[in-house]
mmCIF file of C-alpha atoms in Angstrom:
data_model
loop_
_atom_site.group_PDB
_atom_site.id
_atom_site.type_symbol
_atom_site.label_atom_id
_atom_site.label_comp_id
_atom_site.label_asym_id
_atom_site.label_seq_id
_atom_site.Cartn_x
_atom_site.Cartn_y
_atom_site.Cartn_z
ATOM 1 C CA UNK L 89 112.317 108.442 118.742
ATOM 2 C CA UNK L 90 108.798 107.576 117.591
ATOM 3 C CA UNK L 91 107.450 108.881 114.696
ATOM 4 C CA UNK L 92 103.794 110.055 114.472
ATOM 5 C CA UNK L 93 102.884 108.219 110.856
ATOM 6 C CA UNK L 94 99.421 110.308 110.862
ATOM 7 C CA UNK L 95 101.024 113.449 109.724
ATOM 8 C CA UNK L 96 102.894 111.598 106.743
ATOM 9 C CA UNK L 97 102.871 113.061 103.075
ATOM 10 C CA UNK L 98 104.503 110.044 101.566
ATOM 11 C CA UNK L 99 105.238 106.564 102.299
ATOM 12 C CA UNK L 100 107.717 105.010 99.902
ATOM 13 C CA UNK L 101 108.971 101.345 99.341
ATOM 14 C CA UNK L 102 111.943 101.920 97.656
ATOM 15 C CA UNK L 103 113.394 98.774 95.727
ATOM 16 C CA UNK L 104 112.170 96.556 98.769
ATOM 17 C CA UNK L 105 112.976 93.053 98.797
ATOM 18 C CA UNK L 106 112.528 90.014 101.169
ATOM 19 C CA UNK L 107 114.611 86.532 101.213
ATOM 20 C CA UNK L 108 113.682 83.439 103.297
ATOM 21 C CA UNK L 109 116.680 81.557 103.061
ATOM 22 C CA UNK L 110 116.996 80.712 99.025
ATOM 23 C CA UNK L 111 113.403 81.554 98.733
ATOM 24 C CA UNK L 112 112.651 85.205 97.133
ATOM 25 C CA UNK L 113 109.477 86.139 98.603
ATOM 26 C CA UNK L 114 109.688 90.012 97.616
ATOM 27 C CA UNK L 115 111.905 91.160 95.074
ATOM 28 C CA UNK L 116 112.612 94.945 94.043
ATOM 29 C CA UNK L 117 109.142 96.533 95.244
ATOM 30 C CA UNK L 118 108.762 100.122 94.536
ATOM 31 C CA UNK L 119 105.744 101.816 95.793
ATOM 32 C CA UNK L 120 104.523 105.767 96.614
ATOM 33 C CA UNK L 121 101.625 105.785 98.815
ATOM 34 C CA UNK L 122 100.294 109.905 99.079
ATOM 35 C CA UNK L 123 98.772 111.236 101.984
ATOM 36 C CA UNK L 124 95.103 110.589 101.527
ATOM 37 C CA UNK L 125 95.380 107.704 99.414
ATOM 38 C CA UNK L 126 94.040 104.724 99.834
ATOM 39 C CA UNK L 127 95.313 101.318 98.085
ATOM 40 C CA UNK L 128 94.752 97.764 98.066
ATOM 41 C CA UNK L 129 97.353 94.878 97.466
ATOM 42 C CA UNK L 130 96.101 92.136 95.825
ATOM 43 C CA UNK L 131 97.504 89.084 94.122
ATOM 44 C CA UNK L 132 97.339 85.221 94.548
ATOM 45 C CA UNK L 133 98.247 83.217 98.188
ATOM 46 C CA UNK L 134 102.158 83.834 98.533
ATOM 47 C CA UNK L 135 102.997 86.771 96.261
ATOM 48 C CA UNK L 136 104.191 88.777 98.997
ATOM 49 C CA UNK L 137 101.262 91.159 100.294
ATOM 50 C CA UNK L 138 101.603 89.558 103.820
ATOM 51 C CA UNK L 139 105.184 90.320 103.227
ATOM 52 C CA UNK L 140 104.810 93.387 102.511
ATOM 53 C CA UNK L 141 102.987 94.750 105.319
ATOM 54 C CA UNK L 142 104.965 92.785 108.117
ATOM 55 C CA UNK L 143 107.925 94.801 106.464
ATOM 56 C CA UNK L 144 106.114 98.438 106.518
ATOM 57 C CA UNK L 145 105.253 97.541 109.907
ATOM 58 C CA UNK L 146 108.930 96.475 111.139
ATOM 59 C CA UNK L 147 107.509 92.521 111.789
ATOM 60 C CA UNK L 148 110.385 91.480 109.716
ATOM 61 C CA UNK L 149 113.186 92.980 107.941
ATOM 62 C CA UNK L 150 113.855 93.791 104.354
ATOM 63 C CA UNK L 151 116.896 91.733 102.934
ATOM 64 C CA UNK L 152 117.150 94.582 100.426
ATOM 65 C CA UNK L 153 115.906 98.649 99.833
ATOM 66 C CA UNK L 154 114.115 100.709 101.777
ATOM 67 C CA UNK L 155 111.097 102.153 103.260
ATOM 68 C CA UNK L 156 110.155 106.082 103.813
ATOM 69 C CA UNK L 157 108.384 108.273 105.506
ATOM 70 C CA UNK L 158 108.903 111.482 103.885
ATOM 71 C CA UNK L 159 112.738 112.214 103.919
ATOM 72 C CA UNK L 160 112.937 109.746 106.826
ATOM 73 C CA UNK L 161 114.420 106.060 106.433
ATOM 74 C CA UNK L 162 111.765 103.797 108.889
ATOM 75 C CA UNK L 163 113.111 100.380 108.288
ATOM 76 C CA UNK L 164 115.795 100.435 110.594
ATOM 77 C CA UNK L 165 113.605 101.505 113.317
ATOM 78 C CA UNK L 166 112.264 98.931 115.866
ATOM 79 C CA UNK L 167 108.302 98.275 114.933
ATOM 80 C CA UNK L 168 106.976 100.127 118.134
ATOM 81 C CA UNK L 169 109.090 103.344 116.965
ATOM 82 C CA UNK L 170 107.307 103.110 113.055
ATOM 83 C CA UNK L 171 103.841 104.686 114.254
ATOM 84 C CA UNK L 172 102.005 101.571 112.369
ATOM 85 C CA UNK L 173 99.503 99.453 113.427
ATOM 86 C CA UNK L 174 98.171 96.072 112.443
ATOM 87 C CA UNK L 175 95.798 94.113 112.200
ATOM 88 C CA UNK L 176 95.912 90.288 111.875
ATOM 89 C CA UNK L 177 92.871 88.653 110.194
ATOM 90 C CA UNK L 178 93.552 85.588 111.860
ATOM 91 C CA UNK L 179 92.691 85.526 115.764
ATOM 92 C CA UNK L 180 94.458 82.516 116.828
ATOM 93 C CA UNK L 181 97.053 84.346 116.984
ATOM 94 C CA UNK L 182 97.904 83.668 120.444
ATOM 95 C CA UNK L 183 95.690 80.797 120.641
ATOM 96 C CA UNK L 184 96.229 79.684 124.334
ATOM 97 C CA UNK L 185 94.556 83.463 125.946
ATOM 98 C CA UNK L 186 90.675 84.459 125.777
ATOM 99 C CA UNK L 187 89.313 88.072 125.349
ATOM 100 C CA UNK L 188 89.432 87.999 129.169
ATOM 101 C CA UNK L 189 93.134 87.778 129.379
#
């Protein structure tokens, strides 16, 4: 099942937190995006706003809470089922292909 993330009222991050090993990159985020609202994260390099959106986006998985859509629980669903996109600011991202391939 996919679900269609343009018709959303609410996005929640409920308590979300992310571990790398003994390292506590996100810890106990709570968060209620509206329909129609736009935000911004900010903060210094490594507080956890890449973090953040790899987890809203299903790139990685939250070592504790949860994320909504409405009345539906998304983070257990595989990234291509979330209805998110992203975009990655850095190209060389798959540095061995050109715009041609």
């Amino acid at each position: 099942m996919t679900i269609n993330a343009a018709s959303f009222r609410e996005l929640r991050l409920d308590h979300l937190s992310r571990d790398f090993g003994t390292h506590n990159a996100l810890k106990d985020v709570s968060l209620t995006i509206g329909k129609g609202e736009f935000i911004a994260l900010l903060g210094p390099s490594g507080c956890g706003k890449s973090t953040t959106l790899n987890l809203i986006a299903g790139l990685l998985p939250a070592t504790g809470g949860g994320i909504w859509l409405d009345d539906k629980r998304i983070d257990p669903l595989r990234p291509e089922e979330r209805g998110f996109g992203m975009v990655f600011q850095n190209y060389a991202l798959f540095p061995h292909m050109t715009v041609n391939k």
